[in-house]
Amino acid sequence: MLFLTIFQIVSYLIDIIVFVVIVQFVLGLLIAFNVVNMHNQFVSALYTALNAILDPMLRPIRRIMPNTGAIDFSPMVLIIGLKILQIIFGNLAMAGY
């Protein structure tokens, strides 16, 4: 029962991280296509905060992955890795239940 509770908490945190990665990706696209401007203080602060939160998780992935030019696949790799962990912990939680 304890492992199931821990799994639910970890699963919730993984979902939050995935949501933050998606928000950072969409905001990065909006900035790249000049839909929103980095001179806007709110946009700049939000983008800086999202990068500060996600950079410690994305940096090791970026070091391992080959350079693909302008496209950064590290957020996708992070999401896939987190979802795989979520599946593994979920199966472990159900096996011990």
PDB file of C-alpha atoms in Angstrom:
ATOM      1  CA  MET A   1       0.000   0.000   0.000  1.00  0.00           C
ATOM      2  CA  LEU A   2       2.880   2.359   0.777  1.00  0.00           C
ATOM      3  CA  PHE A   3       4.524   1.691  -2.599  1.00  0.00           C
ATOM      4  CA  LEU A   4       1.244   2.431  -4.378  1.00  0.00           C
ATOM      5  CA  THR A   5       1.033   5.791  -2.586  1.00  0.00           C
ATOM      6  CA  ILE A   6       4.626   6.611  -3.488  1.00  0.00           C
ATOM      7  CA  PHE A   7       3.887   5.626  -7.089  1.00  0.00           C
ATOM      8  CA  GLN A   8       0.886   7.957  -7.200  1.00  0.00           C
ATOM      9  CA  ILE A   9       2.954  10.860  -5.867  1.00  0.00           C
ATOM     10  CA  VAL A  10       5.813  10.191  -8.308  1.00  0.00           C
ATOM     11  CA  SER A  11       3.321   9.798 -11.158  1.00  0.00           C
ATOM     12  CA  TYR A  12       1.758  13.140 -10.314  1.00  0.00           C
ATOM     13  CA  LEU A  13       5.193  14.817 -10.272  1.00  0.00           C
ATOM     14  CA  ILE A  14       6.067  13.229 -13.624  1.00  0.00           C
ATOM     15  CA  ASP A  15       2.841  14.583 -15.101  1.00  0.00           C
ATOM     16  CA  ILE A  16       3.714  18.070 -13.841  1.00  0.00           C
ATOM     17  CA  ILE A  17       7.211  17.875 -15.342  1.00  0.00           C
ATOM     18  CA  VAL A  18       5.796  16.715 -18.689  1.00  0.00           C
ATOM     19  CA  PHE A  19       3.354  19.638 -18.646  1.00  0.00           C
ATOM     20  CA  VAL A  20       6.190  22.101 -17.912  1.00  0.00           C
ATOM     21  CA  VAL A  21       8.263  20.640 -20.776  1.00  0.00           C
ATOM     22  CA  ILE A  22       5.338  21.094 -23.167  1.00  0.00           C
ATOM     23  CA  VAL A  23       4.767  24.681 -21.980  1.00  0.00           C
ATOM     24  CA  GLN A  24       8.465  25.469 -22.453  1.00  0.00           C
ATOM     25  CA  PHE A  25       8.408  23.951 -25.943  1.00  0.00           C
ATOM     26  CA  VAL A  26       5.317  25.913 -27.012  1.00  0.00           C
ATOM     27  CA  LEU A  27       6.672  29.144 -25.520  1.00  0.00           C
ATOM     28  CA  GLY A  28       9.981  28.565 -27.314  1.00  0.00           C
ATOM     29  CA  LEU A  29       8.129  28.155 -30.610  1.00  0.00           C
ATOM     30  CA  LEU A  30       6.119  31.311 -29.984  1.00  0.00           C
ATOM     31  CA  ILE A  31       9.329  33.212 -29.279  1.00  0.00           C
ATOM     32  CA  ALA A  32      11.091  31.739 -32.334  1.00  0.00           C
ATOM     33  CA  PHE A  33       8.264  32.780 -34.657  1.00  0.00           C
ATOM     34  CA  ASN A  34       7.963  36.254 -33.051  1.00  0.00           C
ATOM     35  CA  VAL A  35       4.423  35.666 -31.826  1.00  0.00           C
ATOM     36  CA  VAL A  36       5.535  36.777 -28.379  1.00  0.00           C
ATOM     37  CA  ASN A  37       8.488  39.021 -27.703  1.00  0.00           C
ATOM     38  CA  MET A  38      11.276  38.430 -25.193  1.00  0.00           C
ATOM     39  CA  HIS A  39      11.233  42.166 -24.462  1.00  0.00           C
ATOM     40  CA  ASN A  40       7.962  41.570 -22.647  1.00  0.00           C
ATOM     41  CA  GLN A  41       8.945  41.238 -18.992  1.00  0.00           C
ATOM     42  CA  PHE A  42       6.390  38.506 -18.209  1.00  0.00           C
ATOM     43  CA  VAL A  43       7.409  36.360 -21.184  1.00  0.00           C
ATOM     44  CA  SER A  44      11.077  36.784 -20.368  1.00  0.00           C
ATOM     45  CA  ALA A  45      10.567  35.888 -16.700  1.00  0.00           C
ATOM     46  CA  LEU A  46       8.402  32.868 -17.544  1.00  0.00           C
ATOM     47  CA  TYR A  47      10.854  31.527 -20.123  1.00  0.00           C
ATOM     48  CA  THR A  48      13.810  32.046 -17.779  1.00  0.00           C
ATOM     49  CA  ALA A  49      11.980  30.271 -14.938  1.00  0.00           C
ATOM     50  CA  LEU A  50      11.017  27.323 -17.143  1.00  0.00           C
ATOM     51  CA  ASN A  51      14.602  27.001 -18.371  1.00  0.00           C
ATOM     52  CA  ALA A  52      15.902  27.136 -14.793  1.00  0.00           C
ATOM     53  CA  ILE A  53      13.518  24.351 -13.777  1.00  0.00           C
ATOM     54  CA  LEU A  54      14.143  22.071 -16.754  1.00  0.00           C
ATOM     55  CA  ASP A  55      17.809  22.708 -17.512  1.00  0.00           C
ATOM     56  CA  PRO A  56      19.151  20.340 -14.805  1.00  0.00           C
ATOM     57  CA  MET A  57      17.079  17.520 -16.321  1.00  0.00           C
ATOM     58  CA  LEU A  58      17.770  18.359 -19.967  1.00  0.00           C
ATOM     59  CA  ARG A  59      21.504  19.098 -19.722  1.00  0.00           C
ATOM     60  CA  PRO A  60      22.621  15.447 -19.228  1.00  0.00           C
ATOM     61  CA  ILE A  61      20.406  14.362 -22.126  1.00  0.00           C
ATOM     62  CA  ARG A  62      21.855  17.080 -24.364  1.00  0.00           C
ATOM     63  CA  ARG A  63      25.392  15.922 -23.507  1.00  0.00           C
ATOM     64  CA  ILE A  64      24.623  12.342 -24.540  1.00  0.00           C
ATOM     65  CA  MET A  65      22.604  13.081 -27.676  1.00  0.00           C
ATOM     66  CA  PRO A  66      24.303  13.984 -30.956  1.00  0.00           C
ATOM     67  CA  ASN A  67      24.000  17.559 -32.178  1.00  0.00           C
ATOM     68  CA  THR A  68      21.029  17.759 -34.559  1.00  0.00           C
ATOM     69  CA  GLY A  69      21.376  21.419 -35.448  1.00  0.00           C
ATOM     70  CA  ALA A  70      18.443  23.701 -34.813  1.00  0.00           C
ATOM     71  CA  ILE A  71      16.112  20.965 -33.552  1.00  0.00           C
ATOM     72  CA  ASP A  72      16.457  19.991 -29.891  1.00  0.00           C
ATOM     73  CA  PHE A  73      15.135  16.494 -29.244  1.00  0.00           C
ATOM     74  CA  SER A  74      16.099  16.434 -25.552  1.00  0.00           C
ATOM     75  CA  PRO A  75      12.609  17.465 -24.302  1.00  0.00           C
ATOM     76  CA  MET A  76      11.071  14.576 -26.244  1.00  0.00           C
ATOM     77  CA  VAL A  77      13.665  12.163 -24.844  1.00  0.00           C
ATOM     78  CA  LEU A  78      12.944  13.458 -21.320  1.00  0.00           C
ATOM     79  CA  ILE A  79       9.199  12.952 -21.749  1.00  0.00           C
ATOM     80  CA  ILE A  80       9.659   9.441 -23.145  1.00  0.00           C
ATOM     81  CA  GLY A  81      12.054   8.540 -20.320  1.00  0.00           C
ATOM     82  CA  LEU A  82       9.716   9.862 -17.654  1.00  0.00           C
ATOM     83  CA  LYS A  83       6.749   8.007 -19.138  1.00  0.00           C
ATOM     84  CA  ILE A  84       8.785   4.777 -19.239  1.00  0.00           C
ATOM     85  CA  LEU A  85       9.657   5.275 -15.556  1.00  0.00           C
ATOM     86  CA  GLN A  86       5.987   5.893 -14.820  1.00  0.00           C
ATOM     87  CA  ILE A  87       5.024   2.615 -16.514  1.00  0.00           C
ATOM     88  CA  ILE A  88       7.745   0.665 -14.692  1.00  0.00           C
ATOM     89  CA  PHE A  89       6.791   2.083 -11.280  1.00  0.00           C
ATOM     90  CA  GLY A  90       3.117   1.505 -12.033  1.00  0.00           C
ATOM     91  CA  ASN A  91       3.740  -2.163 -12.837  1.00  0.00           C
ATOM     92  CA  LEU A  92       5.854  -2.540  -9.706  1.00  0.00           C
ATOM     93  CA  ALA A  93       3.140  -0.922  -7.607  1.00  0.00           C
ATOM     94  CA  MET A  94       0.468  -3.205  -9.029  1.00  0.00           C
ATOM     95  CA  ALA A  95       2.666  -6.297  -8.604  1.00  0.00           C
ATOM     96  CA  GLY A  96       3.188  -5.507  -4.924  1.00  0.00           C
ATOM     97  CA  TYR A  97      -0.462  -4.718  -4.345  1.00  0.00           C
TER      98      TYR A  97
END
